[in-house]
Coordinates of C-alpha atoms in Angstrom, one line a residue:
Chain A
M19 CA 0.0 0.0 0.0
K20 CA 1.3 3.4 -0.9
E21 CA 2.0 5.8 2.0
Q22 CA -0.6 8.5 2.2
K23 CA 0.1 12.1 3.0
F24 CA -0.3 13.4 6.5
W25 CA -3.4 15.4 7.1
N26 CA -3.4 19.1 7.3
P27 CA -1.9 20.2 10.7
Y28 CA -4.8 22.6 11.5
L29 CA -7.3 19.8 10.9
A30 CA -5.3 17.4 13.1
G31 CA -5.0 20.2 15.7
V32 CA -8.8 20.7 15.8
G33 CA -9.2 16.9 16.1
L34 CA -6.8 16.8 19.0
G35 CA -8.4 19.8 20.6
L36 CA -11.9 18.2 20.4
T37 CA -10.4 15.0 21.9
L38 CA -9.1 17.0 24.8
L39 CA -12.3 18.9 25.2
S40 CA -14.3 15.6 25.4
A41 CA -12.0 14.5 28.1
F42 CA -12.7 17.7 30.0
V43 CA -16.5 17.4 29.5
L44 CA -16.7 13.7 30.3
M45 CA -14.1 13.3 33.0
G46 CA -13.2 16.8 34.2
R47 CA -9.6 16.1 33.4
G48 CA -7.2 16.2 30.5
L49 CA -5.0 13.9 28.6
G50 CA -1.6 12.5 29.6
A51 CA 1.2 10.1 28.7
S52 CA 4.2 10.2 30.9
G53 CA 2.1 9.3 34.1
A54 CA 1.2 6.0 32.5
L55 CA 4.9 5.4 31.5
M56 CA 5.9 6.1 35.1
R57 CA 3.4 3.6 36.4
F58 CA 4.7 1.0 34.0
D59 CA 8.2 1.8 35.0
V60 CA 7.5 1.3 38.7
W61 CA 5.7 -2.0 37.9
L62 CA 8.8 -3.2 36.0
L63 CA 11.1 -2.1 38.9
K64 CA 8.8 -3.9 41.3
V65 CA 9.3 -7.1 39.4
I66 CA 13.1 -6.7 39.4
A67 CA 13.7 -5.3 42.8
P68 CA 10.6 -5.2 45.0
G69 CA 12.2 -4.2 48.3
H70 CA 14.3 -1.4 46.9
T71 CA 11.3 0.0 45.0
Q72 CA 9.1 0.0 48.0
A73 CA 11.6 1.8 50.1
N74 CA 11.9 4.7 47.6
A75 CA 9.8 7.7 48.6
Y76 CA 9.0 8.6 45.0
F77 CA 8.4 5.2 43.5
S78 CA 6.1 4.1 46.3
K79 CA 3.6 6.8 45.3
Y80 CA 3.0 4.7 42.1
F81 CA 3.0 1.4 43.9
E82 CA -0.2 -0.2 42.6
S83 CA -1.2 -2.5 39.8
P84 CA -0.3 -0.9 36.5
L85 CA -3.9 -1.2 35.4
S86 CA -5.4 0.8 38.2
N87 CA -4.9 4.2 36.7
W88 CA -7.0 6.2 34.2
L89 CA -4.0 7.3 32.2
V90 CA -2.9 3.7 31.6
F91 CA -6.1 2.9 29.8
E92 CA -5.8 6.1 27.9
V93 CA -2.3 5.2 26.7
I94 CA -3.4 1.7 25.7
G95 CA -6.0 3.6 23.6
V96 CA -3.2 5.8 22.1
M97 CA -1.5 2.6 21.0
I98 CA -4.6 1.3 19.4
G99 CA -5.5 4.6 17.7
G100 CA -2.0 5.2 16.5
F101 CA -1.8 1.7 15.1
L102 CA -5.2 2.0 13.3
S103 CA -4.4 5.3 11.8
G104 CA -0.9 4.1 10.7
A105 CA -2.4 0.9 9.2
L106 CA -5.1 2.9 7.3
A107 CA -2.5 5.2 5.8
G108 CA 0.1 2.5 5.0
R109 CA 2.7 3.8 7.4
L110 CA 3.4 0.6 9.4
K111 CA 7.0 -0.1 8.7
V112 CA 10.0 -1.1 10.8
K113 CA 12.6 1.5 10.3
T114 CA 14.6 4.2 12.1
G115 CA 13.6 7.8 11.7
K116 CA 16.6 10.1 11.1
G117 CA 18.2 12.6 8.8
P118 CA 20.4 11.5 5.9
N119 CA 23.7 12.4 7.5
I120 CA 23.8 10.1 10.6
S121 CA 24.2 6.4 11.0
V122 CA 21.5 4.3 12.5
K123 CA 23.6 3.4 15.5
N124 CA 24.4 7.0 16.4
R125 CA 20.7 7.9 16.0
L126 CA 19.7 5.2 18.4
I127 CA 22.3 6.3 20.9
L128 CA 20.9 9.9 20.7
A129 CA 17.3 8.6 20.9
F130 CA 18.2 6.9 24.2
I131 CA 19.9 10.0 25.6
G132 CA 17.0 12.2 24.6
G133 CA 14.6 9.7 26.1
S134 CA 16.4 9.7 29.4
L135 CA 16.4 13.5 29.5
I136 CA 12.6 13.5 28.7
G137 CA 11.8 10.8 31.3
F138 CA 13.7 12.6 33.9
S139 CA 12.3 16.1 33.2
A140 CA 8.8 14.9 32.7
R141 CA 8.8 13.6 36.3
L142 CA 10.5 16.8 37.6
A143 CA 7.9 19.1 35.9
R144 CA 5.0 16.8 36.8
G145 CA 4.0 16.2 33.2
C146 CA 4.8 16.2 29.6
T147 CA 3.6 17.7 26.4
S148 CA 0.2 16.1 26.6
G149 CA -0.5 16.1 30.4
L150 CA 1.1 19.5 31.2
A151 CA 1.4 21.6 28.1
L152 CA -1.8 20.6 26.2
T153 CA -4.1 20.0 29.1
G154 CA -2.9 22.9 31.2
G155 CA -2.6 25.1 28.2
A156 CA -6.3 24.8 27.5
T157 CA -7.2 25.5 31.2
L158 CA -4.8 28.4 31.3
A159 CA -2.7 26.9 34.0
L160 CA 0.2 29.2 34.7
G161 CA 2.8 26.5 35.2
S162 CA 1.8 24.8 32.0
W163 CA 2.5 27.9 29.9
A164 CA 5.8 28.5 31.7
F165 CA 6.7 24.8 30.9
M166 CA 5.7 25.2 27.3
F167 CA 7.9 28.3 26.7
A168 CA 10.8 26.6 28.5
V169 CA 10.4 23.5 26.3
F170 CA 10.6 25.6 23.1
A171 CA 13.5 27.6 24.5
G172 CA 15.5 24.4 25.5
A173 CA 14.8 22.7 22.1
Y174 CA 15.8 25.7 19.9
A175 CA 18.9 26.2 22.0
A176 CA 19.9 22.5 21.7
A177 CA 18.9 22.1 18.1
Y178 CA 22.1 23.6 16.6
F179 CA 24.2 21.0 18.4
V180 CA 22.3 18.0 17.0
R181 CA 21.6 19.4 13.5
K182 CA 23.6 16.6 11.9
Q183 CA 21.0 14.1 13.2
W184 CA 18.0 15.7 11.4
I185 CA 19.1 17.9 8.5
Chain B
M18 CA -4.6 24.0 1.4
R19 CA -4.6 27.4 -0.2
W20 CA -4.1 30.7 1.6
S21 CA -7.7 31.8 1.2
S22 CA -9.1 28.9 3.2
K23 CA -6.4 29.4 5.9
L24 CA -7.3 33.1 6.2
I25 CA -11.0 32.2 6.5
G26 CA -10.1 29.9 9.3
F27 CA -8.0 32.5 11.1
G28 CA -10.7 35.1 10.7
F29 CA -13.3 32.7 12.2
L30 CA -10.9 32.1 15.1
F31 CA -10.5 35.9 15.6
V32 CA -14.3 36.4 15.7
L33 CA -14.7 33.7 18.3
G34 CA -12.0 35.3 20.4
L35 CA -13.5 38.8 20.0
I36 CA -16.8 37.5 21.3
L37 CA -15.1 35.9 24.3
A38 CA -13.3 39.2 25.1
F39 CA -16.6 40.9 25.8
A40 CA -18.5 37.9 27.2
P41 CA -19.0 37.5 30.9
V42 CA -17.2 34.1 31.1
D43 CA -16.2 34.6 34.8
R44 CA -19.7 35.5 35.9
A45 CA -21.1 32.5 34.1
G46 CA -18.6 30.4 35.9
H47 CA -20.0 31.3 39.3
I48 CA -23.5 30.1 38.7
T49 CA -24.6 27.6 41.4
P50 CA -24.9 24.0 40.3
D51 CA -28.3 22.8 39.2
T52 CA -30.3 21.3 42.0
A53 CA -31.3 18.4 39.8
D54 CA -27.6 17.7 39.2
L55 CA -26.8 17.8 42.9
V56 CA -29.6 15.4 43.7
N57 CA -28.3 13.1 41.1
E58 CA -24.8 13.4 42.5
L59 CA -26.1 12.7 46.0
Q60 CA -27.9 9.6 44.8
H61 CA -25.1 8.1 42.7
R62 CA -21.9 9.0 44.5
N63 CA -21.1 7.9 48.0
Y64 CA -21.3 10.9 50.2
Y65 CA -22.0 9.0 53.4
I66 CA -19.4 8.3 56.0
S67 CA -20.0 5.3 58.3
A68 CA -20.2 5.8 62.0
D69 CA -17.3 3.4 62.6
D70 CA -15.1 5.2 60.2
L71 CA -15.8 8.5 61.9
A72 CA -15.3 7.0 65.4
H73 CA -11.9 5.6 64.2
S74 CA -10.9 9.1 63.0
I75 CA -11.9 10.7 66.3
I76 CA -10.0 8.1 68.3
D77 CA -7.0 8.4 66.2
K78 CA -7.2 12.2 66.6
E79 CA -7.0 12.7 62.8
S80 CA -7.2 16.3 61.6
G81 CA -8.8 17.7 58.5
F82 CA -12.5 17.2 59.2
V83 CA -15.1 19.0 61.2
V84 CA -18.3 17.3 62.4
V85 CA -21.3 19.7 62.1
D86 CA -24.4 18.8 63.9
V87 CA -27.4 20.5 62.2
R88 CA -30.0 19.6 64.7
G89 CA -31.6 22.1 67.1
K90 CA -29.9 23.2 70.3
E91 CA -32.0 21.0 72.7
D92 CA -31.2 17.9 70.7
F93 CA -27.5 18.7 70.6
E94 CA -27.4 19.3 74.3
K95 CA -28.9 15.9 75.0
Y96 CA -26.1 14.2 73.3
H97 CA -23.6 14.8 70.6
I98 CA -20.5 13.4 68.9
P99 CA -17.4 14.5 70.8
G100 CA -15.8 17.4 69.1
S101 CA -18.8 18.2 67.0
V102 CA -20.0 21.7 66.4
N103 CA -23.7 22.6 66.6
I104 CA -24.9 24.8 63.7
P105 CA -28.7 24.3 63.3
V106 CA -29.7 24.0 59.7
T107 CA -31.5 27.4 59.8
E108 CA -28.2 29.1 60.6
L109 CA -26.0 27.1 58.3
L110 CA -25.6 29.7 55.6
N111 CA -24.8 32.7 57.7
N112 CA -22.1 30.9 59.8
E113 CA -18.7 32.5 59.6
Y114 CA -17.0 29.7 61.4
L115 CA -18.3 27.1 59.0
R116 CA -17.1 29.0 55.9
E117 CA -13.6 29.4 57.4
A118 CA -13.4 25.8 58.5
A119 CA -14.6 24.5 55.1
Q120 CA -11.6 26.0 53.4
N121 CA -9.2 23.4 54.8
N122 CA -11.5 20.7 56.2
T123 CA -13.9 18.1 55.1
I124 CA -17.3 18.9 56.5
I125 CA -19.2 16.0 57.9
L126 CA -22.9 16.7 58.5
T127 CA -25.1 14.9 61.0
S128 CA -28.7 15.0 62.1
N129 CA -31.0 12.6 63.8
G130 CA -31.5 10.5 60.7
N131 CA -30.3 11.2 57.1
T132 CA -33.0 13.6 56.0
L133 CA -32.0 16.9 57.6
A134 CA -28.3 16.3 56.9
S135 CA -29.0 15.6 53.3
Q136 CA -31.0 18.8 53.0
A137 CA -28.1 20.6 54.6
W138 CA -25.7 18.9 52.2
L139 CA -27.7 20.2 49.2
L140 CA -27.8 23.7 50.7
L141 CA -24.1 23.8 51.2
K142 CA -23.3 22.3 47.8
Q143 CA -25.4 24.9 46.2
R144 CA -23.5 27.6 48.0
G145 CA -20.3 26.3 46.5
F146 CA -19.0 24.2 49.4
K147 CA -16.9 21.4 47.8
D148 CA -15.9 18.9 50.4
V149 CA -19.1 18.0 52.3
Y150 CA -20.1 14.5 53.5
I151 CA -22.9 13.1 55.6
L152 CA -22.7 10.7 58.6
G153 CA -24.6 7.7 57.4
G154 CA -27.6 6.9 59.6
G155 CA -27.0 10.1 61.7
M156 CA -27.3 10.3 65.4
N157 CA -29.9 7.5 65.6
Y158 CA -27.5 5.0 64.3
W159 CA -24.7 6.5 66.3
V160 CA -26.5 6.0 69.5
E161 CA -27.5 2.5 68.5
A162 CA -24.0 1.6 67.6
F163 CA -22.2 3.1 70.6
G164 CA -24.9 3.5 73.2
N165 CA -25.6 -0.2 73.4
P166 CA -23.3 -2.2 71.1
R167 CA -24.9 -5.5 70.3
K168 CA -22.8 -8.6 70.3
P169 CA -23.1 -10.4 67.0
T170 CA -25.1 -13.6 67.3
G171 CA -25.2 -16.7 65.2
A172 CA -22.4 -17.3 62.7
Y173 CA -20.5 -14.1 62.9
T174 CA -17.3 -13.2 61.1
D175 CA -14.1 -11.9 62.6
D176 CA -14.9 -8.5 61.1
E177 CA -18.2 -8.4 63.0
L178 CA -16.6 -9.4 66.2
F179 CA -13.9 -6.8 65.8
R180 CA -16.5 -4.1 65.1
Y181 CA -18.4 -5.1 68.2
E182 CA -15.2 -5.0 70.3
F183 CA -14.3 -1.7 68.9
R184 CA -17.8 -0.2 69.5
K185 CA -17.8 -1.5 73.1
A186 CA -14.4 0.0 73.8
A187 CA -15.2 3.2 72.1
A188 CA -18.7 3.6 73.6
P189 CA -17.7 5.6 76.7
V190 CA -15.8 8.2 74.6
M191 CA -18.4 8.4 71.9
M192 CA -21.3 8.8 74.2
G193 CA -19.3 10.9 76.7
A194 CA -21.4 14.0 76.2
N195 CA -24.5 12.3 77.5
I196 CA -26.3 14.5 80.0
G197 CA -25.8 13.4 83.6
A198 CA -22.9 11.2 82.7
T199 CA -20.3 13.9 83.3
G200 CA -21.3 16.8 85.5
T201 CA -19.2 19.7 84.4
E202 CA -19.4 19.3 80.7
A203 CA -23.1 18.5 80.7
Q204 CA -24.1 21.8 82.2
K205 CA -22.6 23.9 79.5
P206 CA -21.8 21.9 76.4
K207 CA -18.6 23.5 75.2
I208 CA -18.2 23.8 71.5
S209 CA -14.6 22.6 71.0
K210 CA -13.4 24.0 67.8
P211 CA -11.1 21.5 66.1
V212 CA -7.8 22.9 65.0
I213 CA -8.0 23.8 61.3
R214 CA -5.2 22.0 59.5
V215 CA -4.4 21.0 56.0
R216 CA -6.7 18.2 55.0
N217 CA -5.3 14.9 54.0
N218 CA -6.6 14.0 50.5
K219 CA -7.4 10.4 51.3
K220 CA -10.7 10.5 49.6
K221 CA -9.3 11.6 46.2
Q222 CA -10.2 9.0 43.7
F223 CA -7.0 9.1 41.6
D224 CA -4.2 11.3 40.8
E225 CA -5.2 13.4 37.9
G226 CA -1.9 14.8 36.8
C227 CA 0.1 13.5 33.9
Chain C
M16 CA -24.1 19.3 33.8
A17 CA -20.5 18.6 32.8
P18 CA -18.0 17.3 33.8
F19 CA -20.2 14.2 33.8
F20 CA -17.9 12.0 35.9
K21 CA -17.6 14.6 38.6
F22 CA -21.4 14.8 38.9
G23 CA -21.7 11.1 39.2
Y24 CA -23.3 10.3 35.9
F25 CA -21.1 7.2 35.7
G26 CA -18.6 5.4 37.8
V27 CA -14.9 4.7 37.7
E28 CA -15.2 1.6 35.5
T29 CA -17.1 3.4 32.8
G30 CA -14.4 6.1 33.2
Y31 CA -11.8 3.5 32.1
V32 CA -13.8 2.7 29.0
I33 CA -13.9 6.4 28.2
A34 CA -10.2 6.6 28.8
L35 CA -9.7 3.9 26.2
L36 CA -11.9 5.7 23.7
V37 CA -10.4 9.1 24.3
G38 CA -6.9 7.5 24.0
I39 CA -7.8 5.9 20.6
S40 CA -8.9 9.3 19.3
F41 CA -5.8 10.9 20.8
G42 CA -3.5 8.4 19.1
F43 CA -5.4 8.6 15.8
W44 CA -5.0 12.4 15.5
L45 CA -1.3 12.3 16.7
E46 CA -0.6 9.8 13.9
R47 CA -2.6 11.7 11.3
A48 CA -0.6 14.8 12.0
G49 CA 2.6 12.8 11.4
F50 CA 3.7 12.8 15.0
G51 CA 4.9 9.2 14.7
E52 CA 8.0 10.4 12.8
S53 CA 10.8 11.8 14.9
R54 CA 12.3 13.7 12.0
K55 CA 9.1 15.5 11.2
L56 CA 8.8 16.5 14.9
A57 CA 12.4 17.6 15.2
L58 CA 12.4 19.7 12.0
Q59 CA 10.2 22.1 14.0
F60 CA 13.4 23.2 15.7
Y61 CA 15.0 24.2 12.4
F62 CA 12.0 26.2 11.2
E63 CA 11.6 23.7 8.3
D64 CA 8.4 22.0 9.3
M65 CA 6.2 23.9 11.8
T66 CA 3.6 21.1 12.2
V67 CA 4.3 20.7 16.0
L68 CA 3.6 24.3 16.7
K69 CA 0.5 24.4 14.5
V70 CA -1.0 21.3 15.8
M71 CA -0.3 22.1 19.4
F72 CA -1.6 25.6 19.4
T73 CA -4.7 24.7 17.3
A74 CA -5.5 21.9 19.9
I75 CA -5.0 24.2 22.9
V76 CA -7.1 27.0 21.3
T77 CA -9.8 24.6 20.3
A78 CA -10.2 23.0 23.7
M79 CA -9.9 26.4 25.4
I80 CA -12.6 28.0 23.3
G81 CA -14.8 25.0 23.9
L82 CA -14.3 25.2 27.7
M83 CA -15.0 29.0 27.7
Y84 CA -18.2 28.8 25.5
F85 CA -19.5 25.8 27.5
T86 CA -19.0 27.8 30.7
L87 CA -20.8 30.7 29.1
F88 CA -23.7 28.6 28.2
G89 CA -23.8 27.1 31.7
W90 CA -23.1 23.5 30.4
I91 CA -19.9 22.9 32.4
D92 CA -18.9 23.7 36.0
I93 CA -15.4 24.9 35.2
S94 CA -14.4 24.7 38.9
Q95 CA -14.7 20.9 38.7
V96 CA -12.2 20.7 35.8
Y97 CA -8.7 19.8 36.8
V98 CA -6.1 22.5 36.7
N99 CA -2.4 21.4 36.8
P100 CA -0.7 22.8 39.9
T101 CA 2.0 25.3 39.3
Y102 CA 5.5 24.6 40.6
L103 CA 7.2 27.4 38.7
G104 CA 10.8 26.4 39.5
A105 CA 10.4 22.7 38.8
Q106 CA 8.4 23.4 35.6
V107 CA 10.8 25.9 34.1
V108 CA 13.9 23.8 34.8
G109 CA 12.0 20.7 33.8
G110 CA 10.8 22.4 30.6
L111 CA 14.3 23.4 29.6
I112 CA 15.7 19.8 30.0
F113 CA 12.6 18.5 28.3
G114 CA 13.2 20.8 25.3
I115 CA 16.8 19.6 25.1
G116 CA 15.6 16.0 25.2
F117 CA 13.0 16.7 22.5
A118 CA 15.7 18.1 20.1
V119 CA 18.1 15.2 20.9
G120 CA 15.6 12.4 21.0
G121 CA 13.1 13.6 18.5
Y122 CA 10.0 12.5 20.4
C123 CA 8.0 13.3 23.5
P124 CA 6.4 10.6 25.6
G125 CA 3.0 10.5 23.8
T126 CA 4.4 10.7 20.3
S127 CA 7.0 8.0 21.1
V128 CA 4.2 5.6 22.0
V129 CA 2.7 6.3 18.5
G130 CA 6.0 5.9 16.8
A131 CA 6.7 2.6 18.6
V132 CA 3.4 1.0 17.4
L133 CA 4.2 2.1 13.9
G134 CA 7.4 0.1 14.1
R135 CA 9.9 3.0 14.5
I136 CA 13.0 1.5 16.2
D137 CA 14.2 4.9 17.4
A138 CA 10.8 5.4 19.2
L139 CA 11.2 2.1 21.0
V140 CA 14.8 3.0 22.1
F141 CA 13.5 6.5 23.1
L142 CA 10.8 4.8 25.3
G143 CA 13.5 2.7 26.9
G144 CA 15.5 5.8 27.6
A145 CA 12.4 7.5 29.1
L146 CA 11.8 4.6 31.5
F147 CA 15.5 4.8 32.4
G148 CA 15.3 8.6 33.0
M149 CA 12.3 8.2 35.2
F150 CA 14.2 5.5 37.2
V151 CA 17.1 7.9 37.6
F152 CA 14.7 10.6 38.8
G153 CA 13.2 8.3 41.4
E154 CA 16.6 7.3 42.6
L155 CA 17.8 10.9 42.9
F156 CA 14.5 12.1 44.4
P157 CA 15.8 12.8 47.9
L158 CA 18.4 15.2 46.3
L159 CA 15.8 16.8 44.0
E160 CA 12.9 17.2 46.4
G161 CA 13.7 20.9 47.0
L162 CA 13.7 21.7 43.3
Y163 CA 10.7 19.4 42.7
N164 CA 8.6 21.5 45.1
S165 CA 10.0 24.9 44.3
G166 CA 7.8 27.8 43.2
Y167 CA 4.6 26.2 44.4
M168 CA 1.6 28.5 43.6
G169 CA -1.4 26.1 43.8
A170 CA -3.7 25.6 40.9
A171 CA -2.9 29.1 39.6
K172 CA -4.2 30.3 36.2
I173 CA -2.9 33.0 34.0
T174 CA -6.0 34.9 34.8
D175 CA -5.2 34.9 38.5
W176 CA -1.6 36.0 37.8
L177 CA -2.5 38.8 35.5
K178 CA -5.8 39.6 37.4
A179 CA -7.6 39.8 34.0
P180 CA -11.0 38.4 33.0
T181 CA -11.0 34.9 31.5
G182 CA -12.6 36.0 28.2
L183 CA -10.0 38.6 27.6
I184 CA -7.1 36.2 28.3
G185 CA -8.8 33.8 25.9
F186 CA -8.9 36.5 23.2
L187 CA -5.2 37.3 23.8
V188 CA -4.3 33.6 23.5
I189 CA -6.2 33.4 20.2
I190 CA -4.4 36.5 18.9
A191 CA -1.0 35.1 19.9
A192 CA -1.9 31.7 18.2
I193 CA -3.0 33.4 15.0
A194 CA 0.3 35.4 15.0
M195 CA 2.3 32.2 15.5
F196 CA 0.4 30.4 12.7
L197 CA 1.2 33.3 10.3
G198 CA 4.8 33.3 11.4
A199 CA 4.9 29.5 10.9
E200 CA 3.6 29.7 7.4
W201 CA 6.2 32.4 6.6
A202 CA 9.0 30.3 8.2
E203 CA 8.0 27.2 6.2
N204 CA 8.1 29.2 3.0
K205 CA 11.5 30.6 3.8
F206 CA 13.4 27.7 5.5
G207 CA 11.5 24.6 4.3
K208 CA 13.8 22.9 1.9
E209 CA 11.4 20.1 1.0
P210 CA 7.6 20.1 0.8
A211 CA 6.1 18.8 4.1
K212 CA 5.4 15.1 3.5

């Protein structure tokens, strides 16, 4: 199947916005992603080192079955929705996304480093692009807007140093 | 997409925003919730606290809640829950102390049965109080539970036995304000104001953040 | 009256079903926008492909307008809608690190989940990194607790901070968004070397 074009960004934005609005109207809360990852992380750690995880003041806050949280169901939905959309558009393909001037190995190393920074900072800021920036942006939460501007500032500042990866 | 359709979209957005700029969004946000919605909420969500849970909290000297007795003065003076505050339902809405206490505490309403307390719950919710609960069964059940704890009969479970033991042990404290039982306190029921401290969010269903 | 869950129209279990449905819609739109591709996301930071900015602010503005009009019509009790608590210090520092991670890794948590189900290996590795980063945060938590709780302001809104009416702030956000959209179109024409796929 031939890969289809992405949809118009404004249309996708309205779609995302209406999704967020329906979460507000139905549940009184917004979307999220990193909270579910955190829960999964703690569940993994619990399997590996139960005593150590329980003793940790931060991990023990998430010490429940990984299926007990609203966000976990939401992220399972994200997987289904993303998969369906990708399948319908012929975009399911095993590959590594990168610019033309970097090797796959180096790209994966940078992906891991970037992921670590994101995981760390999402916990520090109490949220990520979906749970803090999008959700709080729509409810005009002060900290969310501060976070959003800081994200763009950090990303534009760092972009120059990793330009080989993308351009 | 061509420029013209984008500009139409941006223009539409601008008009929506312009209307908002002059619309009384904040005033609209302060309307009281619909009575029908509140009745629905009361029926479908559990706003009742059991007598045993409350007794445990009192014995453990937990902070973060205030028991408000909405019965009349005479009833209150006959007996009341230790530490509870008497605010008859007619005076509920003009009470300064209640408004202050509600900012950091869970309000637990009690009357003889459930009826008066439920009415008080609706009144307070309509006035924008957020954290309000009702003592299930009210004072009638309270007296039954702690005034004369009944030993479970027949095939009883460990839980039932434990509850009986707890009620028997707690009875003197829970019925302590009974007239005649203690001379000094009975003459002039003192309204002991619980210390207002930051509430513990035990009742929160789940963490809503990302 | 909305939010329906808060007013007891349904219970926690139904809420989980809704979570799944909302998530499906969320994932669908993320993928439709092209957010499963790390390069498309990252080119935002070279002004070549402004999709991230356009989608994000369109979504925020759409949901914000919806909330404000629903409040105006008396359909939703806005005080029952969750507002993220503000911890200014933690969120500014966290945001800066997050931005660096975004440019380096090419994804954010939600989009990496989409990328992973599409079969993007870098998204899977990114997710592994994210789990590792969260583990590191938890281990270092005793050291970071001060920063984590710094600048606490409660559930503060921009409207409280500027002491301005909600509708006016909404209008200003919309104006800012339109300005950013026009700037994004201009930047794509100037810097975009290839047509957006």
